[in-house]
Short mmCIF file of C-alpha atoms in Angstrom, two decimals:
data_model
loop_
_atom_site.label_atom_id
_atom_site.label_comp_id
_atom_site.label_asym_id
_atom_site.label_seq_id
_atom_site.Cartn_x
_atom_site.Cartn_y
_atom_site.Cartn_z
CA UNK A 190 -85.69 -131.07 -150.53
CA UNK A 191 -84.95 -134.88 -150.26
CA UNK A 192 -84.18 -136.78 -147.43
CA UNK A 193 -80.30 -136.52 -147.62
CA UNK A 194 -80.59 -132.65 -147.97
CA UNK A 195 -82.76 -132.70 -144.61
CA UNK A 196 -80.06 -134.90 -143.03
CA UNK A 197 -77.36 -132.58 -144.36
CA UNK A 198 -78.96 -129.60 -143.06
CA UNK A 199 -79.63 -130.78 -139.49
CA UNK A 200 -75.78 -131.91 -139.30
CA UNK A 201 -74.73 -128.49 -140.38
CA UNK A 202 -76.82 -127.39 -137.02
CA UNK A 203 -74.85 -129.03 -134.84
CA UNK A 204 -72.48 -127.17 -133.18
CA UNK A 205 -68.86 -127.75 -133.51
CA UNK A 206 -66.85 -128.57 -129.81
CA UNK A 207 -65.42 -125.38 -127.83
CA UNK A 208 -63.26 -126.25 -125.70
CA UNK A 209 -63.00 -122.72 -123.62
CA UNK A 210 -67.10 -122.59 -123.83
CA UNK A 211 -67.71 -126.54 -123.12
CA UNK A 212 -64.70 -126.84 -120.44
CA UNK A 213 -62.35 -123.54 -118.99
CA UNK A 214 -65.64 -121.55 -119.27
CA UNK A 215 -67.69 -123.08 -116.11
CA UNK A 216 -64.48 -123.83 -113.96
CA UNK A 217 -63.63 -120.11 -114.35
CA UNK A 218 -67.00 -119.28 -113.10
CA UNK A 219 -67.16 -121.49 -110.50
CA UNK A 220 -63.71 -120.65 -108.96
CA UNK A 221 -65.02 -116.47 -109.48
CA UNK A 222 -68.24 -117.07 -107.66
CA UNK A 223 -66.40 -118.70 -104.85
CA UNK A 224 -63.75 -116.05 -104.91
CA UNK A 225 -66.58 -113.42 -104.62
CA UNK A 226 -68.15 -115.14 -102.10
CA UNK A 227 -65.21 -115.88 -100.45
CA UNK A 228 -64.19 -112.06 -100.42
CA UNK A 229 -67.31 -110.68 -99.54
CA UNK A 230 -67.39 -113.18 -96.63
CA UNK A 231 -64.05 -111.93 -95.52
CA UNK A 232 -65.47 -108.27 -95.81
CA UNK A 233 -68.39 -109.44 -93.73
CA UNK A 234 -65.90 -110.64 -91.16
CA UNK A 235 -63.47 -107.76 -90.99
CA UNK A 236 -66.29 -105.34 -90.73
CA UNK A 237 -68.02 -107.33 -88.08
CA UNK A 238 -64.62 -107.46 -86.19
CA UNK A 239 -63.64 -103.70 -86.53
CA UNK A 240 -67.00 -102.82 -85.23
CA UNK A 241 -66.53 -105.26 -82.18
CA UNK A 242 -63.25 -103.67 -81.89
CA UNK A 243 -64.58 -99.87 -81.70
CA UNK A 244 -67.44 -101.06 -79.27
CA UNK A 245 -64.88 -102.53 -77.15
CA UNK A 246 -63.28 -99.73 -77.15
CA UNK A 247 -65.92 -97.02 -76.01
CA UNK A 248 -67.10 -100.25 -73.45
CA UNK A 249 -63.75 -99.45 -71.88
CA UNK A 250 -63.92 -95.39 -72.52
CA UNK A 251 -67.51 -95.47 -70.73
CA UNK A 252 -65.83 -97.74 -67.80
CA UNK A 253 -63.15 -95.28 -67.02
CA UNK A 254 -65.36 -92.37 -67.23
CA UNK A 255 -67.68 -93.56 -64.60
CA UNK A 256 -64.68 -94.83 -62.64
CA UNK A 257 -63.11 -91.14 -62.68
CA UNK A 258 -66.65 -89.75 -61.59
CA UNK A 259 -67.06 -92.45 -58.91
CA UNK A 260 -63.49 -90.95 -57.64
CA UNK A 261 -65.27 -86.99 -57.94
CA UNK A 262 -67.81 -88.67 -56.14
CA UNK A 263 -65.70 -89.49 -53.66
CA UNK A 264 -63.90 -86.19 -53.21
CA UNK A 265 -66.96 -84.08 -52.82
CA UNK A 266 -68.11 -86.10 -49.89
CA UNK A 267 -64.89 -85.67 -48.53
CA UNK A 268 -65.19 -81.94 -49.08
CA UNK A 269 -68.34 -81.42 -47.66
CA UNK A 270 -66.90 -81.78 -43.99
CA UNK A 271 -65.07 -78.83 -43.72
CA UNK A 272 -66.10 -76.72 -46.84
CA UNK A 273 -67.57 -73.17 -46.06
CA UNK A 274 -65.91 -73.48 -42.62
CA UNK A 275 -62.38 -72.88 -42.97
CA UNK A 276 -60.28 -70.11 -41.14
CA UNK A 277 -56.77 -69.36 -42.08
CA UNK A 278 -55.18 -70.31 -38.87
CA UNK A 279 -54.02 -73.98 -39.01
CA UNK A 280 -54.65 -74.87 -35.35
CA UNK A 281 -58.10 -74.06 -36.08
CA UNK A 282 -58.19 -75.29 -39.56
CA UNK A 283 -56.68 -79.15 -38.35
CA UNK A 284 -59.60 -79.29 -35.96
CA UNK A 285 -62.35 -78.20 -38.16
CA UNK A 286 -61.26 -80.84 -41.37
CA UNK A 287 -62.80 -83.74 -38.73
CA UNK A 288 -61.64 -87.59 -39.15
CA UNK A 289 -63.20 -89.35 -42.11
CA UNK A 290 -65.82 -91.64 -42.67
CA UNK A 291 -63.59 -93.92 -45.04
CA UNK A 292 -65.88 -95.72 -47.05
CA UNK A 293 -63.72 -94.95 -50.65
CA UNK A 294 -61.92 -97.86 -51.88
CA UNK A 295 -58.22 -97.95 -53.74
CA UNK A 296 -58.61 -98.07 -57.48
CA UNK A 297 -56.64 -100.47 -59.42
CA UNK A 298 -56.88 -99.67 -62.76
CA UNK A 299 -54.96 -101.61 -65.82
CA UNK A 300 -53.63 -98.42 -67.60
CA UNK A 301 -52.91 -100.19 -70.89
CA UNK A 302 -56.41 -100.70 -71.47
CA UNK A 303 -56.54 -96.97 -73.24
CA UNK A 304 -53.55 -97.01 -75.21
CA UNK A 305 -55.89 -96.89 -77.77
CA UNK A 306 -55.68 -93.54 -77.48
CA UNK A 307 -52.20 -92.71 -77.65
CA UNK A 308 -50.80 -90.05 -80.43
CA UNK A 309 -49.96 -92.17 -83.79
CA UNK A 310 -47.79 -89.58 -84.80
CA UNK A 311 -45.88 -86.71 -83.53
CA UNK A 312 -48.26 -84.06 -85.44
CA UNK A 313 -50.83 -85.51 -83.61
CA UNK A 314 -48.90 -85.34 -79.95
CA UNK A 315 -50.16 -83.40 -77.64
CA UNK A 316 -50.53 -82.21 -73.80
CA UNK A 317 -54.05 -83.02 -72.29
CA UNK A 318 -55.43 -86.54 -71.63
CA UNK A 319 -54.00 -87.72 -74.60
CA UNK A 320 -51.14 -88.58 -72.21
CA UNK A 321 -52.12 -91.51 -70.54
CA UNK A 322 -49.52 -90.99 -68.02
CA UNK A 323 -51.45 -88.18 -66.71
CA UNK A 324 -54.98 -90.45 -66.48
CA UNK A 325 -52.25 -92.76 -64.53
CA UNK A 326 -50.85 -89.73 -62.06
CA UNK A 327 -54.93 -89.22 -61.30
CA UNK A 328 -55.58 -92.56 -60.32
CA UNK A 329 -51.98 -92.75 -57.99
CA UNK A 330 -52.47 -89.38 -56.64
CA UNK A 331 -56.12 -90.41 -55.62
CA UNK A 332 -55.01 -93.86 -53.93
CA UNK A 333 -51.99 -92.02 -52.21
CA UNK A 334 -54.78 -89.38 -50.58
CA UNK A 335 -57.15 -91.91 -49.22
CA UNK A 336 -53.87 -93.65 -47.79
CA UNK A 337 -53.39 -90.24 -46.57
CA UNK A 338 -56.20 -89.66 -44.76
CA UNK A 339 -55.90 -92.76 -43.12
CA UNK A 340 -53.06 -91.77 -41.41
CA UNK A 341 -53.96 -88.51 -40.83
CA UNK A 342 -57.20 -89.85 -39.13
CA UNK A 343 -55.49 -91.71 -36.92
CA UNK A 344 -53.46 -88.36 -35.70
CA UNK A 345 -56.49 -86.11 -35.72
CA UNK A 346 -57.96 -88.84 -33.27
CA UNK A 347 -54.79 -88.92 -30.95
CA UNK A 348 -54.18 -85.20 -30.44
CA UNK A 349 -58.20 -84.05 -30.36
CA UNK A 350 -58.37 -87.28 -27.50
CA UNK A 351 -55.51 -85.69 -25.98
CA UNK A 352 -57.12 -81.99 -26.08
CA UNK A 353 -60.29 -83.54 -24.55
CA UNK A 354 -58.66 -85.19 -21.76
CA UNK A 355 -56.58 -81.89 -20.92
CA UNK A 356 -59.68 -78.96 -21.45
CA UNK A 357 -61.57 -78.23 -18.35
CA UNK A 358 -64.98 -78.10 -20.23
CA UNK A 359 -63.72 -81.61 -22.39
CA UNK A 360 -64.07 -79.46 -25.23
CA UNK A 361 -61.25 -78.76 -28.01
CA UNK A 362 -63.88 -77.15 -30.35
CA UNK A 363 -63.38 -73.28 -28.78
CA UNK A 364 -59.78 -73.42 -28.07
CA UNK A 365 -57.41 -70.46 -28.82
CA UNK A 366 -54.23 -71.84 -31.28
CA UNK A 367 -51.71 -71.55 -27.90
CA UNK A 368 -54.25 -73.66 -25.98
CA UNK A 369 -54.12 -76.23 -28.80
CA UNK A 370 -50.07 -75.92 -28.93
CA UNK A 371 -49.94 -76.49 -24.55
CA UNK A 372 -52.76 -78.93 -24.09
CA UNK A 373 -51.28 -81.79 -27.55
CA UNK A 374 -48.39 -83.16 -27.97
CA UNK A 375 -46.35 -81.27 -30.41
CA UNK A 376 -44.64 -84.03 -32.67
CA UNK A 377 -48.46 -85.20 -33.18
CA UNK A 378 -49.91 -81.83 -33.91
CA UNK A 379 -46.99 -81.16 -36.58
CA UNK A 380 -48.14 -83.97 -38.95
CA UNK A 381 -51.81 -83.40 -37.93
CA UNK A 382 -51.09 -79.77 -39.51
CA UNK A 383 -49.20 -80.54 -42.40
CA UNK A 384 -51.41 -83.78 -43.47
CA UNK A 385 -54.74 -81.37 -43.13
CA UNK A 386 -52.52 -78.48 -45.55
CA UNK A 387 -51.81 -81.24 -47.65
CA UNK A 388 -55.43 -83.31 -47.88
CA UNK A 389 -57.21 -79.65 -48.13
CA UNK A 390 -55.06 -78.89 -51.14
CA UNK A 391 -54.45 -82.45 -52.66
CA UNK A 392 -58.83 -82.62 -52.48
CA UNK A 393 -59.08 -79.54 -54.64
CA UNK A 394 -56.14 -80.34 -57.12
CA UNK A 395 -57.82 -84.09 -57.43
CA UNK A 396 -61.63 -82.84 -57.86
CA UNK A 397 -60.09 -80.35 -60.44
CA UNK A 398 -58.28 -82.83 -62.02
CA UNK A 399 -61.59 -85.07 -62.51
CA UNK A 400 -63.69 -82.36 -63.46
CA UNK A 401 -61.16 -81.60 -66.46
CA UNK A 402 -60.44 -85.51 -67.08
CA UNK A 403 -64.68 -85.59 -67.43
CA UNK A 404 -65.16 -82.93 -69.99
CA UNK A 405 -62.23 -83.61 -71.92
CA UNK A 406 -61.66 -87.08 -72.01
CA UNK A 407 -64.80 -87.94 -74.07
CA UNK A 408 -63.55 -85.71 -76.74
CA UNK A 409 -60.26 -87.37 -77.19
CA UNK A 410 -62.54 -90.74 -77.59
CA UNK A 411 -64.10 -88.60 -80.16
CA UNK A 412 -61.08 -88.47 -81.93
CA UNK A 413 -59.91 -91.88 -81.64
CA UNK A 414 -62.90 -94.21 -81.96
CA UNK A 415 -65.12 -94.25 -85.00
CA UNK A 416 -68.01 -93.88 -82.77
CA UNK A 417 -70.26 -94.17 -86.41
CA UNK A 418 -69.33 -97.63 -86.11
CA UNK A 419 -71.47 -98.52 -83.01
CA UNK A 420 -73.89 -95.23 -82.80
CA UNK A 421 -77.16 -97.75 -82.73
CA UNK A 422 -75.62 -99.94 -79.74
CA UNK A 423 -73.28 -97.67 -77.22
CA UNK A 424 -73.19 -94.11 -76.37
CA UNK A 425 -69.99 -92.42 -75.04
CA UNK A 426 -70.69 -90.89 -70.98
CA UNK A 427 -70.17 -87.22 -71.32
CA UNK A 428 -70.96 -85.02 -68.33
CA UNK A 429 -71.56 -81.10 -67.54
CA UNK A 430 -70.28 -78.97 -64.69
CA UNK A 431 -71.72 -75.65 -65.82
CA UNK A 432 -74.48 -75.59 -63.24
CA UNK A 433 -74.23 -73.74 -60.10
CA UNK A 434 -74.32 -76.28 -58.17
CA UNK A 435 -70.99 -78.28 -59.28
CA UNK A 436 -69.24 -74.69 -59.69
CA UNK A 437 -69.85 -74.39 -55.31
CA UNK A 438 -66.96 -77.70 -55.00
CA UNK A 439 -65.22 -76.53 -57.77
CA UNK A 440 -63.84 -73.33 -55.84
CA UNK A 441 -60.39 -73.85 -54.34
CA UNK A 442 -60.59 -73.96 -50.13
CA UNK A 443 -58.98 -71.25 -48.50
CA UNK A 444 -55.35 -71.68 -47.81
CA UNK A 445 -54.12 -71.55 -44.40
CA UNK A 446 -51.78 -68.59 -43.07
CA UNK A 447 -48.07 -69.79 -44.47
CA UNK A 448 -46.41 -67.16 -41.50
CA UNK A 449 -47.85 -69.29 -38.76
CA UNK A 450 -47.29 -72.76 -40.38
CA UNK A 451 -43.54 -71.60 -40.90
CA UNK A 452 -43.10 -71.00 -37.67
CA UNK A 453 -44.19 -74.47 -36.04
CA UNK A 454 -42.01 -76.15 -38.81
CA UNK A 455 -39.16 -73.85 -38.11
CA UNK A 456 -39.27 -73.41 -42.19
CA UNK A 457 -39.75 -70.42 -44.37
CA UNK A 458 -43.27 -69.08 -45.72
CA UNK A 459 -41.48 -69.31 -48.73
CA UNK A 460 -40.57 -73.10 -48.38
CA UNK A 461 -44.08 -73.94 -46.80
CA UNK A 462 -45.87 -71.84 -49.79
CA UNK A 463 -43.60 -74.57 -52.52
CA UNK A 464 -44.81 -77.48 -50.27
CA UNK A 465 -48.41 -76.99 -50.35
CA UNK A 466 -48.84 -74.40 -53.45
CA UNK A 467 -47.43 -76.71 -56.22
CA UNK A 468 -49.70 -79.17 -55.81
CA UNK A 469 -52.22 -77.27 -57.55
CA UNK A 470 -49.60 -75.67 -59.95
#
């Protein structure tokens, strides 16, 4: 070959211009990569924040869970004053339940914090603790008992004062229920009565109440928080009763005899049985 066929040769080698290969080519893979990365960013985010989301969300299951147990707490103490010691008659029964220590504080809870866990649908609806409005009538019904007892304290300390100063021995502890009715006033020892009927009963609805909120609530978390999500960082609260021990404060107190309660109201059993009975019905 002579030089000009060499020459020819090497220009036939050189490739002719592409404009999609030389130019659209690399901008189109520059603008995918940064759309990939972009998107696999924004899936790095949204899982990140979904996760923070469902740990937030068993933070605030685990919060009210110890809250409601703080509240069993709470009732159990209060229960171990007088339970195992009750007799039917409620001159006797308002001066065995004695005053209480009151070292249990109101709770003030934001309800809204567990909508969370609110039915999306009406296949889903159901009774249970699904209603938040019944976690709400707990946490009322509690705060309405310890204001309750407050007053009922300060009436179990005016008419057993009252007893003390009257008995000859300064003792109101053996007293007979007609010595109790002579030696107290009787306006006092009305609402002494019917506040003990109603703290006896409104202590074993409430510790029902939390024992049931305890072992069910955790399930409905179950349901509604993708507890997969955050199994390595958080761990939902659950609690068992089925010892012997919790099953003791778990049986309902005695109730008092409705005949002799009617009569110092002036009411019917019937009437007195509806104003202490439904509270646990």
């Amino acid at each position: 070959m002579d030089k000009t066929d060499i020459v020819n040769a090497i220009l036939q080698l050189k490739q002719e211009n592409n404009l999609f290969k030389d130019y659209f080519f690399p901008i189109c893979s520059a603008f995918f990569t940064s759309l990939l990365g972009a998107f696999i960013a924004y899936k790095t985010v949204t899982h990140q924040e979904k996760k923070l989301e469902e740990k937030n969300k068993l933070h605030i299951s685990n919060r009210w869970i110890i809250d409601i147990q703080g509240i069993l707490t709470s009732l159990i103490a209060l229960k171990v004053n007088y339970h195992g010691s009750l007799s039917s008659d409620p001159y006797k029964r308002a001066m065995q339940v004695p005053s209480f220590l009151m070292t249990a504080q109101h709770m003030e809870k934001d309800i809204s914090e567990i909508t969370f866990i609110l039915p999306t649908s009406k296949s889903e609806s159901g009774n249970g603790w699904v209603q938040i409005t019944r976690v709400e009538a707990l946490v009322k019904n509690y705060n309405l008992l310890l204001t309750m007892l407050d007053k009922r304290n300060e009436l179990d300390f005016s008419v057993k004062q009252e007893l003390v100063k009257a008995s000859s021995d300064n003792s109101y502890a053996q007293l007979n229920s007609e010595d109790i009715k002579k030696l107290s006033s009787k306006i006092d020892l009305v609402n002494l009565i019917d506040l003990t009927e109603r703290s006896i009963l409104m202590i074993d609805s409430l510790i029902l109440e939390c024992v049931d909120f305890l072992e069910e609530f955790p399930k409905v978390i179950e349901k509604t928080v993708k507890l997969n999500k955050v199994k390595n960082s958080v761990k939902l609260i659950k609690f068992d009763f089925s010892d012997q021990k919790s099953a003791e404060f778990l049986k309902l107190s005695p109730i008092g005899d409705y005949e002799k309660i009617a009569k110092l109201f002036g009411e019917s059993a019937e009437g007195i049985k509806k104003r202490y009975g439904m509270q646990l019905g």
